[in-house]
Short mmCIF file of the C-alpha atoms (twelve columns), coordinates in Angstrom:
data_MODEL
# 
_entry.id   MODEL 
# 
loop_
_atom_site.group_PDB 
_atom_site.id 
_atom_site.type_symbol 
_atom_site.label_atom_id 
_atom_site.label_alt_id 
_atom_site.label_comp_id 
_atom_site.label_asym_id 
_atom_site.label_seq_id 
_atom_site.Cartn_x 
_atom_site.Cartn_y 
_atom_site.Cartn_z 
_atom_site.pdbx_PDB_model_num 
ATOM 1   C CA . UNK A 1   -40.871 30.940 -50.185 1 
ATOM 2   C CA . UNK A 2   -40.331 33.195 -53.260 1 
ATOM 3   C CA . UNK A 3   -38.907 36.239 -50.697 1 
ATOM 4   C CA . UNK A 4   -36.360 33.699 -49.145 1 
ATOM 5   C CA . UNK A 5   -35.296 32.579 -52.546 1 
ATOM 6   C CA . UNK A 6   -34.358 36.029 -53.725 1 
ATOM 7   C CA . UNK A 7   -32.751 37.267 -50.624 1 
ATOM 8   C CA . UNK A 8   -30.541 33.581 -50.746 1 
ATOM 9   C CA . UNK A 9   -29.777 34.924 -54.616 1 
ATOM 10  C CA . UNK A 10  -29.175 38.326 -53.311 1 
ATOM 11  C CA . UNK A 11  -26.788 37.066 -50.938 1 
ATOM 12  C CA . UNK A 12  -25.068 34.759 -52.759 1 
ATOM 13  C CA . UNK A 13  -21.988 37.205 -54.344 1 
ATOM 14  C CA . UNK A 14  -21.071 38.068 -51.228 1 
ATOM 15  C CA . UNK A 15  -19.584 34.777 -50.421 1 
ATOM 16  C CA . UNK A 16  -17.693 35.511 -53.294 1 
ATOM 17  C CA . UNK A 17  -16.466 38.304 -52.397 1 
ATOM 18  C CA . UNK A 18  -16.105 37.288 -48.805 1 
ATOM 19  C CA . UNK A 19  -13.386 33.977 -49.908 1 
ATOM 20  C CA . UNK A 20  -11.246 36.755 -52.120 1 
ATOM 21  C CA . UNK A 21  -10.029 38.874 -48.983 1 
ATOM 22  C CA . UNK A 22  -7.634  41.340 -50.058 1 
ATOM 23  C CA . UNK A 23  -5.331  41.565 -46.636 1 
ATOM 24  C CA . UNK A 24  -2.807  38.770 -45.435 1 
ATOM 25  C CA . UNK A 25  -0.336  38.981 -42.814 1 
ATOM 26  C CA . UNK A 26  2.958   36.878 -43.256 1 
ATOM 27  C CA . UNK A 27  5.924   35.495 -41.535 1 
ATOM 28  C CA . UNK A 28  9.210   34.516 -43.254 1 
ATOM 29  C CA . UNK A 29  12.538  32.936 -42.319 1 
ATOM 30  C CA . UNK A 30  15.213  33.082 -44.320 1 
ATOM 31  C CA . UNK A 31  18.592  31.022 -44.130 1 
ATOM 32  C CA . UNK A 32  21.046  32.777 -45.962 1 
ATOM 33  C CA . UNK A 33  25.057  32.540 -46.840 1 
ATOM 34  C CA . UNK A 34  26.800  36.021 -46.544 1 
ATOM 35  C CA . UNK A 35  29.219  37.917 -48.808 1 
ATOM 36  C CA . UNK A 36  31.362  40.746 -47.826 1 
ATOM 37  C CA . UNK A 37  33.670  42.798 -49.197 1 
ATOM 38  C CA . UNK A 38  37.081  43.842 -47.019 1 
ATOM 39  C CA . UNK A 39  36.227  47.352 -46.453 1 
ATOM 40  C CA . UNK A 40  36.895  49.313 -43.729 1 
ATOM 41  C CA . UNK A 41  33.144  48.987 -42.244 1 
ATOM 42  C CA . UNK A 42  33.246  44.939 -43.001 1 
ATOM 43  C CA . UNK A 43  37.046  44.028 -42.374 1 
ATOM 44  C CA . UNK A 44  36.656  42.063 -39.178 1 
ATOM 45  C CA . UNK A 45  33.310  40.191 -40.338 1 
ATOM 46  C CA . UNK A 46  33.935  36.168 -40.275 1 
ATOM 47  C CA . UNK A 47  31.074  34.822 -40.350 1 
ATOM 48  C CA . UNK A 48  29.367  33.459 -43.970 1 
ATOM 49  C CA . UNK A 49  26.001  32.167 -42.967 1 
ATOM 50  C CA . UNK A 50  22.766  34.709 -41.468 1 
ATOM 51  C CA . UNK A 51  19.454  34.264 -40.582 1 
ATOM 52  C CA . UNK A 52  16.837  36.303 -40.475 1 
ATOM 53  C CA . UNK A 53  13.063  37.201 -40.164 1 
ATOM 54  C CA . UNK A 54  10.280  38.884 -41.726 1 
ATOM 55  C CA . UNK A 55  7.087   40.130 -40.277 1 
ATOM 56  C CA . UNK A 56  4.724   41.867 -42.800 1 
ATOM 57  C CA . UNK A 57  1.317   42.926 -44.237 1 
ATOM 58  C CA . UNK A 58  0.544   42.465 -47.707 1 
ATOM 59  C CA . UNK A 59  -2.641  44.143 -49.754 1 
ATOM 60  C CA . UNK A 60  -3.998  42.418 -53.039 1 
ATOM 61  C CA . UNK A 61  -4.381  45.130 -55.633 1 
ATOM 62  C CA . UNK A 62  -5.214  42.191 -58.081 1 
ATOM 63  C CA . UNK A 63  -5.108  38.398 -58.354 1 
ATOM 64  C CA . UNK A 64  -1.659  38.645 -59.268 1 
ATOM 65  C CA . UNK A 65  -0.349  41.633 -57.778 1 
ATOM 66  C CA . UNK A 66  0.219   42.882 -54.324 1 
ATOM 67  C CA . UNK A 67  2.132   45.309 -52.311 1 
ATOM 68  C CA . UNK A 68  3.483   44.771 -48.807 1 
ATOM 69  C CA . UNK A 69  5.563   46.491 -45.957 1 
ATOM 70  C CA . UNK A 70  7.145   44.386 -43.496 1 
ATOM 71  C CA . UNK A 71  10.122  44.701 -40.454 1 
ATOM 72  C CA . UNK A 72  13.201  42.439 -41.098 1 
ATOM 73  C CA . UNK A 73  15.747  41.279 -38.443 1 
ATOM 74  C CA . UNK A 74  18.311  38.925 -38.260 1 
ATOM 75  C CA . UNK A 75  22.516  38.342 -37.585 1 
ATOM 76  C CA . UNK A 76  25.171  36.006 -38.209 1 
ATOM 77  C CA . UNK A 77  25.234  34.393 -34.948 1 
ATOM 78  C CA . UNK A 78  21.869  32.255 -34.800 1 
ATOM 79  C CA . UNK A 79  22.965  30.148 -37.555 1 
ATOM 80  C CA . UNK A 80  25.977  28.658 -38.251 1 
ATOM 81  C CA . UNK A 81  25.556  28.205 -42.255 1 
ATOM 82  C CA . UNK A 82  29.336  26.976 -42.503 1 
ATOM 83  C CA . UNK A 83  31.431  25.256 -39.259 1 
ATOM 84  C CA . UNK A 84  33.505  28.045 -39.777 1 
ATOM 85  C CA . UNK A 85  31.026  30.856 -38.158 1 
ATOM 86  C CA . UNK A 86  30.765  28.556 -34.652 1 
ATOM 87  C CA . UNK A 87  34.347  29.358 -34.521 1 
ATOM 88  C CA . UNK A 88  34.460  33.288 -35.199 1 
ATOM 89  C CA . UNK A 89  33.926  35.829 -32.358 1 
ATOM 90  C CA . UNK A 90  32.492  38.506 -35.439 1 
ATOM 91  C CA . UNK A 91  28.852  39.048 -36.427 1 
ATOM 92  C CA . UNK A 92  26.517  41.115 -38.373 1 
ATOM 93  C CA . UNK A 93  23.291  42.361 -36.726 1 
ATOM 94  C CA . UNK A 94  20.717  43.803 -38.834 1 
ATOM 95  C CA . UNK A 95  17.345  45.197 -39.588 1 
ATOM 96  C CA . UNK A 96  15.139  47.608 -41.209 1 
ATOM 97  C CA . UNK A 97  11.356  47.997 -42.876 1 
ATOM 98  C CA . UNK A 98  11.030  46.195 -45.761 1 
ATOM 99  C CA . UNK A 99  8.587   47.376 -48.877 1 
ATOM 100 C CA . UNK A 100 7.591   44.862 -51.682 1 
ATOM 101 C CA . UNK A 101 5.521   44.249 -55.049 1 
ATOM 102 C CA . UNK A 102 4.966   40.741 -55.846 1 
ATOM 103 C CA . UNK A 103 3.513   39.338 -59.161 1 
ATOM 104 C CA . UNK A 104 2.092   36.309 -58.990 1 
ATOM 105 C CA . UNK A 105 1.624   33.924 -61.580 1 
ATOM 106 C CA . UNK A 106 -0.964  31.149 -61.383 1 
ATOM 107 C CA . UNK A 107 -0.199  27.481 -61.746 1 
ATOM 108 C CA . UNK A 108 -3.685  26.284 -60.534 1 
ATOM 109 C CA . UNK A 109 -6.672  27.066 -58.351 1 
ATOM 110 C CA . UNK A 110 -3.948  27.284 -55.066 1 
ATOM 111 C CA . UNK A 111 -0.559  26.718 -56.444 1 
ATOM 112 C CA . UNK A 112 1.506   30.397 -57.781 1 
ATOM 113 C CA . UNK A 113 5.235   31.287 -58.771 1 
ATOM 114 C CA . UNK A 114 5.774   34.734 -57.886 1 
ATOM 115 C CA . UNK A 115 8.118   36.902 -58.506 1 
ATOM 116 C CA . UNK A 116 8.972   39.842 -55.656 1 
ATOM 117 C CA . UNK A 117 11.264  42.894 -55.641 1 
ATOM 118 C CA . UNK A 118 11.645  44.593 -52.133 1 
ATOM 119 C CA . UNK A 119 13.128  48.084 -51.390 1 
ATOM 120 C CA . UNK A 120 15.038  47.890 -47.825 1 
ATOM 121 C CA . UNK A 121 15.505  50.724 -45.366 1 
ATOM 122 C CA . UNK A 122 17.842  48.742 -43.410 1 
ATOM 123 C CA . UNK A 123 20.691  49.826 -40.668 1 
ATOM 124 C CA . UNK A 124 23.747  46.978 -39.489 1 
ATOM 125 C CA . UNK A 125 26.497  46.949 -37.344 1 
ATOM 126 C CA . UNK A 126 29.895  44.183 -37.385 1 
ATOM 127 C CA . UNK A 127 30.592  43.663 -34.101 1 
ATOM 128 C CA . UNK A 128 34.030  41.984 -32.723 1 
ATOM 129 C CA . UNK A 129 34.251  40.493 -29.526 1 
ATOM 130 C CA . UNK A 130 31.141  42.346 -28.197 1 
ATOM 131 C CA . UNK A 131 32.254  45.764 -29.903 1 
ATOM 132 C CA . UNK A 132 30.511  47.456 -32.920 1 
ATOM 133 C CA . UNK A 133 33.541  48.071 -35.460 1 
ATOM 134 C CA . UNK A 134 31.703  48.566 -38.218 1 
ATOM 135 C CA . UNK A 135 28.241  49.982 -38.771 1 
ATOM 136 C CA . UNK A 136 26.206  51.074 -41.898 1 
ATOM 137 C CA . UNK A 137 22.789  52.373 -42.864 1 
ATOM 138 C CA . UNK A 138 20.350  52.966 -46.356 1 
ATOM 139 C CA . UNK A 139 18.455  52.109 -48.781 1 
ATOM 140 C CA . UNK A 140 18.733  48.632 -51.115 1 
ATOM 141 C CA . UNK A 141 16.783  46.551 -53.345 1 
ATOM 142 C CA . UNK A 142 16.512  42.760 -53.462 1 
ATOM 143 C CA . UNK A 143 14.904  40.297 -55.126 1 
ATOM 144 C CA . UNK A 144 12.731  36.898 -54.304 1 
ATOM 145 C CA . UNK A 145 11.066  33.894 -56.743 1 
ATOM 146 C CA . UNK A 146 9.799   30.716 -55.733 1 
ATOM 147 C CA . UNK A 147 6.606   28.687 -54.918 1 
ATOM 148 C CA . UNK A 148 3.382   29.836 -53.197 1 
ATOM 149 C CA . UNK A 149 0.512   27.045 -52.115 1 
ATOM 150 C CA . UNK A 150 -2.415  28.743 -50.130 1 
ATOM 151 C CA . UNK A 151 -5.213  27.034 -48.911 1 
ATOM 152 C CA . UNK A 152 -9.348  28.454 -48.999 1 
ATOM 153 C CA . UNK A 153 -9.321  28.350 -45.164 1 
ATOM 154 C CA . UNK A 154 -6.532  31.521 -45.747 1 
ATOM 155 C CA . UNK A 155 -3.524  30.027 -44.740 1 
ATOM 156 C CA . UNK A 156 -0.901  30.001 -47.148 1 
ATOM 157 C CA . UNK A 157 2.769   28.719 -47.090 1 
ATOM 158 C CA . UNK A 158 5.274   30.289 -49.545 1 
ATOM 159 C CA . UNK A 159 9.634   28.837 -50.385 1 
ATOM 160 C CA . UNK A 160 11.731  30.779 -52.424 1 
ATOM 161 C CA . UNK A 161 15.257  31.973 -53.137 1 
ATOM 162 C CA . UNK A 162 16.280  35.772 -52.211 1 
ATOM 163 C CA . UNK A 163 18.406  37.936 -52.812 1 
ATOM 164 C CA . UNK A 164 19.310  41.349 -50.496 1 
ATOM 165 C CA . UNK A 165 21.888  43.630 -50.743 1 
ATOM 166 C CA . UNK A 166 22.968  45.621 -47.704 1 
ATOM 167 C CA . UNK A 167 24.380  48.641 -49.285 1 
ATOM 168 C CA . UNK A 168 27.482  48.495 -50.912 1 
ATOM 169 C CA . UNK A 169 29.537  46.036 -48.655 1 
ATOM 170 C CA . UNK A 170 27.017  43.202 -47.458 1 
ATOM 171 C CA . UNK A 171 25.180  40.821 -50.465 1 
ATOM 172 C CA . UNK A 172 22.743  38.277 -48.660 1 
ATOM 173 C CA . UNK A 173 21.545  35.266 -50.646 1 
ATOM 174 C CA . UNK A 174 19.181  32.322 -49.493 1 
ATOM 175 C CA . UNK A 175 16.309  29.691 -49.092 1 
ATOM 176 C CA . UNK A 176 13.102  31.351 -47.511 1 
ATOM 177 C CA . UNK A 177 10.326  29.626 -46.022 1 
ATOM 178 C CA . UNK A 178 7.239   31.878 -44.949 1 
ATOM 179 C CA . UNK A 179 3.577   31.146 -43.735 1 
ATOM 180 C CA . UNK A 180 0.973   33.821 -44.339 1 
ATOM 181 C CA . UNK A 181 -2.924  34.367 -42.712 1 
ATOM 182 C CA . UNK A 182 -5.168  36.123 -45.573 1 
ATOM 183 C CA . UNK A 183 -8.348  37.971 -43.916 1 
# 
């Protein structure tokens, strides 16, 4: 009896440690409205309303802060934010690997407002009735706060407002809704 107790009290912290994974994996959708300057790259873009995804991994360096790299796609055409886009023959396709830093601040045992800056390598063309007339490529930052609710099984769902730029011609600002696995 006294040898099972100890090895049950030996094991115990490793539960512990075991409900604290530090990896997640998360998918986000964000639905966005659009704002473009009239440059020459941008000129012929219509359309005020995107959508796009997010696929990415996320590491917990603490309780309240984690890094992540993701892939981001999305265009103009999937949603129609504004009546206005189902009428335009313009749209913006884009994508590119996302890297974040999120600091999380807790509100109880499974509820958090965080706070996330991201870093985007991103690439986009305009295209006009099938052509690309505008195309543009870099580096941007952006900028996401909202809610976070994630349940002991590991699955967590996450709302927020973002913020993107696209270089110097493309701003991207939206609602974001994103489920997450942590292992």
């Amino acid at each position: 009896m006294k040898p099972a107790l100890l090895l049950c009290t030996a094991l115990l912290p490793l539960h512990a440690v075991a409900n604290t994974s530090s990896h997640s994996v998360e998918y986000q959708m964000d639905f966005s409205a659009m704002d473009s300057d009239r440059s020459d790259i941008t000129h012929e873009l219509n359309d005020v309303g995107s959508f796009h995804n997010t696929l990415s991994y996320r590491y917990a360096v603490t309780d309240w802060l984690s890094v992540g790299v993701g892939y981001l796609w999305g265009d103009s055409e999937d949603f129609a934010l504004w009546p206005v886009d189902l009428f335009t023959d313009s749209k913006l396709e884009y994508q590119g690997i996302q890297y974040s830093v999120r600091l999380q601040l807790p509100l109880s045992q499974r509820n958090r407002f965080y706070l996330q800056a991201n870093g985007l390598d991103f690439d986009y063309d305009v295209l006009d009735d099938g052509e690309t007339v505008g195309s543009d490529d870099g580096f941007d930052f952006g900028l996401s706060a909202g809610w976070r609710y994630e349940w002991d099984i590991g699955l967590g769902l996450k709302v927020g407002y973002d913020y993107q730029k696209l270089g110097d011609h493309i701003d991207i600002k939206g609602i974001s809704i994103a489920l997450s696995y942590r292992f």
